[in-house]
mmCIF file of C-alpha atoms in Angstrom:
data_model
loop_
_atom_site.group_PDB
_atom_site.id
_atom_site.type_symbol
_atom_site.label_atom_id
_atom_site.label_comp_id
_atom_site.label_asym_id
_atom_site.label_seq_id
_atom_site.Cartn_x
_atom_site.Cartn_y
_atom_site.Cartn_z
ATOM 1 C CA UNK Y 1 -2.551 -20.676 17.437
ATOM 2 C CA UNK Y 2 -1.753 -20.722 13.730
ATOM 3 C CA UNK Y 3 -1.497 -17.130 12.573
ATOM 4 C CA UNK Y 4 -2.283 -15.280 9.362
ATOM 5 C CA UNK Y 5 0.566 -12.951 8.408
ATOM 6 C CA UNK Y 6 0.030 -9.401 7.130
ATOM 7 C CA UNK Y 7 2.848 -7.069 6.089
ATOM 8 C CA UNK Y 8 1.778 -3.439 5.700
ATOM 9 C CA UNK Y 9 3.683 -0.341 4.610
ATOM 10 C CA UNK Y 10 2.719 3.160 5.664
ATOM 11 C CA UNK Y 11 0.858 1.924 8.722
ATOM 12 C CA UNK Y 12 1.568 4.879 11.023
ATOM 13 C CA UNK Y 13 -1.050 7.381 9.800
ATOM 14 C CA UNK Y 14 -4.065 7.932 7.567
ATOM 15 C CA UNK Y 15 -5.662 4.930 5.938
ATOM 16 C CA UNK Y 16 -2.527 2.900 6.693
ATOM 17 C CA UNK Y 17 -3.049 3.346 10.426
ATOM 18 C CA UNK Y 18 -6.716 2.424 10.039
ATOM 19 C CA UNK Y 19 -5.667 -0.706 8.147
ATOM 20 C CA UNK Y 20 -3.196 -1.609 10.883
ATOM 21 C CA UNK Y 21 -5.790 -1.223 13.624
ATOM 22 C CA UNK Y 22 -8.347 -3.328 11.765
ATOM 23 C CA UNK Y 23 -5.799 -6.045 11.010
ATOM 24 C CA UNK Y 24 -4.829 -6.404 14.661
ATOM 25 C CA UNK Y 25 -7.218 -9.112 15.742
ATOM 26 C CA UNK Y 26 -6.688 -12.542 17.315
ATOM 27 C CA UNK Y 27 -5.133 -14.963 14.866
ATOM 28 C CA UNK Y 28 -3.280 -12.236 12.958
ATOM 29 C CA UNK Y 29 0.378 -11.232 12.988
ATOM 30 C CA UNK Y 30 1.084 -7.763 11.602
ATOM 31 C CA UNK Y 31 4.426 -6.376 10.457
ATOM 32 C CA UNK Y 32 3.955 -2.606 10.094
ATOM 33 C CA UNK Y 33 6.680 -0.813 8.119
ATOM 34 C CA UNK Y 34 6.803 2.977 8.401
ATOM 35 C CA UNK Y 35 9.255 5.797 9.036
ATOM 36 C CA UNK Y 36 7.845 6.338 12.525
ATOM 37 C CA UNK Y 37 6.519 3.967 15.161
ATOM 38 C CA UNK Y 38 2.926 4.467 16.291
ATOM 39 C CA UNK Y 39 2.934 4.182 20.117
ATOM 40 C CA UNK Y 40 -0.825 3.663 20.452
ATOM 41 C CA UNK Y 41 -0.852 0.723 18.042
ATOM 42 C CA UNK Y 42 -1.209 -2.292 20.303
ATOM 43 C CA UNK Y 43 -1.899 -5.967 19.618
ATOM 44 C CA UNK Y 44 -4.770 -7.613 21.504
ATOM 45 C CA UNK Y 45 -4.446 -11.056 23.053
ATOM 46 C CA UNK Y 46 -3.931 -13.688 20.386
ATOM 47 C CA UNK Y 47 -2.425 -11.245 17.867
ATOM 48 C CA UNK Y 48 1.171 -10.338 17.073
ATOM 49 C CA UNK Y 49 2.664 -6.974 16.135
ATOM 50 C CA UNK Y 50 6.081 -5.783 15.025
ATOM 51 C CA UNK Y 51 6.717 -2.187 13.995
ATOM 52 C CA UNK Y 52 9.740 -1.697 11.761
ATOM 53 C CA UNK Y 53 10.920 1.912 11.477
ATOM 54 C CA UNK Y 54 12.355 2.024 7.978
ATOM 55 C CA UNK Y 55 12.623 4.664 5.282
ATOM 56 C CA UNK Y 56 11.136 3.218 2.115
ATOM 57 C CA UNK Y 57 13.230 5.606 0.058
ATOM 58 C CA UNK Y 58 15.784 2.824 0.619
ATOM 59 C CA UNK Y 59 13.555 0.009 -0.539
ATOM 60 C CA UNK Y 60 16.444 -2.391 -1.067
ATOM 61 C CA UNK Y 61 17.312 -2.267 2.649
ATOM 62 C CA UNK Y 62 13.669 -2.813 3.632
ATOM 63 C CA UNK Y 63 13.376 -5.693 1.173
ATOM 64 C CA UNK Y 64 16.521 -7.335 2.547
ATOM 65 C CA UNK Y 65 15.162 -7.086 6.099
ATOM 66 C CA UNK Y 66 11.829 -8.545 5.048
ATOM 67 C CA UNK Y 67 13.434 -11.397 3.129
ATOM 68 C CA UNK Y 68 15.650 -12.276 6.077
ATOM 69 C CA UNK Y 69 12.759 -12.198 8.549
ATOM 70 C CA UNK Y 70 10.561 -14.384 6.353
ATOM 71 C CA UNK Y 71 13.390 -16.875 5.804
ATOM 72 C CA UNK Y 72 13.736 -17.236 9.567
ATOM 73 C CA UNK Y 73 10.115 -18.228 10.226
ATOM 74 C CA UNK Y 74 9.497 -21.865 11.204
ATOM 75 C CA UNK Y 75 7.589 -24.035 8.761
ATOM 76 C CA UNK Y 76 3.864 -24.087 9.381
ATOM 77 C CA UNK Y 77 3.778 -20.960 11.555
ATOM 78 C CA UNK Y 78 1.471 -19.080 9.186
ATOM 79 C CA UNK Y 79 -1.679 -20.335 7.470
ATOM 80 C CA UNK Y 80 -1.574 -17.501 4.914
ATOM 81 C CA UNK Y 81 0.497 -14.439 4.083
ATOM 82 C CA UNK Y 82 -0.358 -11.076 2.553
ATOM 83 C CA UNK Y 83 1.661 -8.010 1.628
ATOM 84 C CA UNK Y 84 -0.119 -4.642 1.462
ATOM 85 C CA UNK Y 85 1.932 -1.941 -0.260
ATOM 86 C CA UNK Y 86 0.170 1.176 1.006
ATOM 87 C CA UNK Y 87 2.893 3.810 1.494
ATOM 88 C CA UNK Y 88 3.079 6.661 -0.991
ATOM 89 C CA UNK Y 89 4.306 10.246 -1.293
ATOM 90 C CA UNK Y 90 3.036 13.360 -3.039
ATOM 91 C CA UNK Y 91 6.043 15.635 -3.625
ATOM 92 C CA UNK Y 92 5.683 19.438 -3.488
ATOM 93 C CA UNK Y 93 2.897 20.277 -5.926
ATOM 94 C CA UNK Y 94 4.255 21.951 -9.049
ATOM 95 C CA UNK Y 95 4.545 21.444 -12.792
ATOM 96 C CA UNK Y 96 7.282 19.018 -13.710
ATOM 97 C CA UNK Y 97 9.416 21.858 -15.067
ATOM 98 C CA UNK Y 98 9.470 23.439 -11.589
ATOM 99 C CA UNK Y 99 10.029 20.209 -9.629
ATOM 100 C CA UNK Y 100 13.166 19.403 -7.668
ATOM 101 C CA UNK Y 101 14.856 16.263 -9.040
ATOM 102 C CA UNK Y 102 15.399 15.000 -5.484
ATOM 103 C CA UNK Y 103 11.677 15.285 -4.710
ATOM 104 C CA UNK Y 104 10.843 13.368 -7.882
ATOM 105 C CA UNK Y 105 13.328 10.619 -7.025
ATOM 106 C CA UNK Y 106 11.967 10.298 -3.491
ATOM 107 C CA UNK Y 107 8.356 9.995 -4.673
ATOM 108 C CA UNK Y 108 9.229 7.325 -7.225
ATOM 109 C CA UNK Y 109 11.380 5.362 -4.804
ATOM 110 C CA UNK Y 110 8.712 5.243 -2.114
ATOM 111 C CA UNK Y 111 5.719 4.894 -4.442
ATOM 112 C CA UNK Y 112 7.037 2.461 -7.056
ATOM 113 C CA UNK Y 113 10.544 1.172 -6.456
ATOM 114 C CA UNK Y 114 9.989 0.053 -2.855
ATOM 115 C CA UNK Y 115 6.712 -1.789 -3.597
ATOM 116 C CA UNK Y 116 8.432 -3.729 -6.380
ATOM 117 C CA UNK Y 117 11.400 -4.580 -4.160
ATOM 118 C CA UNK Y 118 9.247 -5.609 -1.202
ATOM 119 C CA UNK Y 119 6.993 -7.680 -3.438
ATOM 120 C CA UNK Y 120 9.963 -9.483 -4.947
ATOM 121 C CA UNK Y 121 11.319 -10.250 -1.471
ATOM 122 C CA UNK Y 122 7.941 -11.363 -0.138
ATOM 123 C CA UNK Y 123 7.121 -13.685 -3.022
ATOM 124 C CA UNK Y 124 10.622 -15.119 -3.275
ATOM 125 C CA UNK Y 125 10.860 -15.891 0.433
ATOM 126 C CA UNK Y 126 7.401 -17.451 0.707
ATOM 127 C CA UNK Y 127 7.262 -19.368 -2.576
ATOM 128 C CA UNK Y 128 7.777 -22.728 -0.869
ATOM 129 C CA UNK Y 129 5.499 -22.095 2.102
ATOM 130 C CA UNK Y 130 2.577 -23.919 0.528
ATOM 131 C CA UNK Y 131 -0.013 -21.459 1.884
ATOM 132 C CA UNK Y 132 -2.279 -18.908 0.164
ATOM 133 C CA UNK Y 133 -0.447 -15.649 -0.547
ATOM 134 C CA UNK Y 134 -1.789 -12.309 -1.679
ATOM 135 C CA UNK Y 135 -0.237 -8.995 -2.713
ATOM 136 C CA UNK Y 136 -2.437 -5.912 -2.486
ATOM 137 C CA UNK Y 137 -0.998 -2.746 -3.991
ATOM 138 C CA UNK Y 138 -2.835 0.435 -2.986
ATOM 139 C CA UNK Y 139 -3.070 2.432 -6.185
ATOM 140 C CA UNK Y 140 -5.097 5.529 -7.089
ATOM 141 C CA UNK Y 141 -7.449 6.844 -9.730
ATOM 142 C CA UNK Y 142 -4.567 9.170 -10.624
ATOM 143 C CA UNK Y 143 -2.666 6.166 -11.884
ATOM 144 C CA UNK Y 144 -5.326 5.903 -14.577
ATOM 145 C CA UNK Y 145 -6.120 9.602 -15.124
ATOM 146 C CA UNK Y 146 -3.571 12.313 -15.813
ATOM 147 C CA UNK Y 147 -3.528 15.456 -13.684
ATOM 148 C CA UNK Y 148 -1.463 18.619 -14.014
ATOM 149 C CA UNK Y 149 1.293 19.143 -11.427
ATOM 150 C CA UNK Y 150 1.033 15.503 -10.327
ATOM 151 C CA UNK Y 151 3.486 13.859 -12.726
ATOM 152 C CA UNK Y 152 5.490 11.952 -10.085
ATOM 153 C CA UNK Y 153 2.502 10.640 -8.133
ATOM 154 C CA UNK Y 154 0.558 9.722 -11.280
ATOM 155 C CA UNK Y 155 3.611 8.002 -12.753
ATOM 156 C CA UNK Y 156 4.243 6.010 -9.565
ATOM 157 C CA UNK Y 157 0.652 4.781 -9.403
ATOM 158 C CA UNK Y 158 0.494 4.021 -13.133
ATOM 159 C CA UNK Y 159 3.716 2.061 -12.750
ATOM 160 C CA UNK Y 160 2.235 0.202 -9.785
ATOM 161 C CA UNK Y 161 -0.793 -0.761 -11.846
ATOM 162 C CA UNK Y 162 1.295 -2.037 -14.723
ATOM 163 C CA UNK Y 163 3.867 -3.933 -12.678
ATOM 164 C CA UNK Y 164 0.910 -5.645 -10.987
ATOM 165 C CA UNK Y 165 -0.390 -6.731 -14.391
ATOM 166 C CA UNK Y 166 3.035 -8.180 -15.195
ATOM 167 C CA UNK Y 167 3.240 -9.833 -11.783
ATOM 168 C CA UNK Y 168 -0.171 -11.438 -12.279
ATOM 169 C CA UNK Y 169 1.136 -13.091 -15.446
ATOM 170 C CA UNK Y 170 4.244 -14.329 -13.601
ATOM 171 C CA UNK Y 171 2.250 -15.832 -10.743
ATOM 172 C CA UNK Y 172 -0.431 -17.358 -12.978
ATOM 173 C CA UNK Y 173 2.258 -19.473 -14.622
ATOM 174 C CA UNK Y 174 3.199 -21.090 -11.284
ATOM 175 C CA UNK Y 175 1.430 -24.079 -9.701
ATOM 176 C CA UNK Y 176 0.852 -22.169 -6.451
ATOM 177 C CA UNK Y 177 1.304 -18.581 -7.536
ATOM 178 C CA UNK Y 178 0.178 -15.645 -5.436
ATOM 179 C CA UNK Y 179 -2.946 -13.645 -6.178
ATOM 180 C CA UNK Y 180 -2.251 -9.980 -6.832
ATOM 181 C CA UNK Y 181 -4.253 -6.803 -7.282
ATOM 182 C CA UNK Y 182 -3.561 -3.076 -7.625
ATOM 183 C CA UNK Y 183 -6.586 -1.429 -6.023
ATOM 184 C CA UNK Y 184 -7.750 2.189 -6.096
ATOM 185 C CA UNK Y 185 -9.382 2.830 -2.684
ATOM 186 C CA UNK Y 186 -11.465 5.892 -3.591
ATOM 187 C CA UNK Y 187 -11.050 9.427 -2.257
ATOM 188 C CA UNK Y 188 -10.173 9.505 1.442
ATOM 189 C CA UNK Y 189 -9.999 12.290 4.011
ATOM 190 C CA UNK Y 190 -6.276 12.122 4.832
ATOM 191 C CA UNK Y 191 -3.273 14.455 5.099
ATOM 192 C CA UNK Y 192 -2.683 13.882 1.392
ATOM 193 C CA UNK Y 193 -6.068 15.431 0.589
ATOM 194 C CA UNK Y 194 -5.237 18.375 2.846
ATOM 195 C CA UNK Y 195 -1.999 18.863 0.934
ATOM 196 C CA UNK Y 196 -3.880 18.906 -2.378
ATOM 197 C CA UNK Y 197 -6.554 21.333 -1.126
ATOM 198 C CA UNK Y 198 -3.888 23.675 0.239
ATOM 199 C CA UNK Y 199 -1.983 24.015 -3.027
ATOM 200 C CA UNK Y 200 -1.684 27.282 -4.919
ATOM 201 C CA UNK Y 201 -4.195 27.376 -7.765
ATOM 202 C CA UNK Y 202 -1.493 28.832 -10.011
ATOM 203 C CA UNK Y 203 0.516 25.624 -9.536
ATOM 204 C CA UNK Y 204 -2.369 23.175 -9.281
ATOM 205 C CA UNK Y 205 -5.352 23.804 -11.602
ATOM 206 C CA UNK Y 206 -7.442 21.068 -9.944
ATOM 207 C CA UNK Y 207 -7.284 22.511 -6.428
ATOM 208 C CA UNK Y 208 -10.935 23.617 -6.603
ATOM 209 C CA UNK Y 209 -12.101 20.091 -7.403
ATOM 210 C CA UNK Y 210 -10.426 18.727 -4.288
ATOM 211 C CA UNK Y 211 -11.924 21.493 -2.171
ATOM 212 C CA UNK Y 212 -15.380 20.562 -3.492
ATOM 213 C CA UNK Y 213 -14.866 16.918 -2.511
ATOM 214 C CA UNK Y 214 -14.317 18.027 1.079
ATOM 215 C CA UNK Y 215 -17.141 20.577 1.103
ATOM 216 C CA UNK Y 216 -19.556 18.103 -0.452
ATOM 217 C CA UNK Y 217 -18.844 15.390 2.096
ATOM 218 C CA UNK Y 218 -17.577 13.078 -0.634
ATOM 219 C CA UNK Y 219 -14.420 11.927 1.159
ATOM 220 C CA UNK Y 220 -14.467 8.563 2.901
ATOM 221 C CA UNK Y 221 -13.044 8.361 6.407
ATOM 222 C CA UNK Y 222 -9.770 6.427 6.725
ATOM 223 C CA UNK Y 223 -11.617 3.810 8.786
ATOM 224 C CA UNK Y 224 -14.362 3.282 6.201
ATOM 225 C CA UNK Y 225 -11.852 3.145 3.361
ATOM 226 C CA UNK Y 226 -9.709 0.632 5.245
ATOM 227 C CA UNK Y 227 -12.702 -1.609 5.846
ATOM 228 C CA UNK Y 228 -13.536 -1.606 2.123
ATOM 229 C CA UNK Y 229 -9.936 -2.364 1.184
ATOM 230 C CA UNK Y 230 -9.690 -5.282 3.614
ATOM 231 C CA UNK Y 231 -13.032 -6.634 2.439
ATOM 232 C CA UNK Y 232 -11.604 -6.621 -1.088
ATOM 233 C CA UNK Y 233 -8.484 -8.427 0.097
ATOM 234 C CA UNK Y 234 -10.651 -11.226 1.515
ATOM 235 C CA UNK Y 235 -12.819 -11.651 -1.572
ATOM 236 C CA UNK Y 236 -12.848 -15.193 -3.008
ATOM 237 C CA UNK Y 237 -12.164 -13.711 -6.450
ATOM 238 C CA UNK Y 238 -9.302 -11.485 -5.275
ATOM 239 C CA UNK Y 239 -6.842 -11.110 -8.139
ATOM 240 C CA UNK Y 240 -9.305 -11.951 -10.888
ATOM 241 C CA UNK Y 241 -8.839 -8.308 -11.909
ATOM 242 C CA UNK Y 242 -5.164 -7.370 -11.502
ATOM 243 C CA UNK Y 243 -6.153 -3.685 -11.577
ATOM 244 C CA UNK Y 244 -9.387 -2.713 -9.819
ATOM 245 C CA UNK Y 245 -11.266 0.070 -8.034
ATOM 246 C CA UNK Y 246 -13.320 -0.396 -4.863
ATOM 247 C CA UNK Y 247 -15.975 1.898 -6.337
ATOM 248 C CA UNK Y 248 -16.539 -0.496 -9.214
ATOM 249 C CA UNK Y 249 -16.857 -3.655 -7.127
#
């Protein structure tokens, strides 16, 4: 069976795990890249699964492994290929002046540097495949709206949005360029939301707003958010907007 290839980062928990589970269907091959393997993630008959335990703080190593794996695939194995850069990190919540430089570096490496490196490896290794290719970067509304005590996360997501805009221009100039989009998935009930709600109000002025999202039932489940994200990935006009929001579709 000809397979459709999906490469996903951060697929071991939260929305990433929900994405991985929904992608594992007959006719799909999934490469899940995360720091930890998920033992209950299993491929059904007709699907393929590889779990790579890699630390995306070393994005160059992950990109090298991805490039080598893609280069080793036989011609015609895959009918399409997609990269979903989902992994991200919120460092300890504090004003920038009180942030540890190592925490800032880690957040930017995982949230911005690694997606750029993986995208470069993916597109370079598949450029001659002659099949449809898509890059979906999971962004955030905080990449487009500033928030106190969130400088690293906001900067990483804003950088993701803008490198996607640049990438769209690169790929549009090619005869068979990839389609790309940086997509905000809405507010989701994940560990990241718990971290935000648990912050000290003295360090995080917006903590009350995040508590209200939970109390008001305004957070999407990881499963529902994943379904909306994958529906966006499959849209015929995917990439028409290099930067988009599922809530505006």
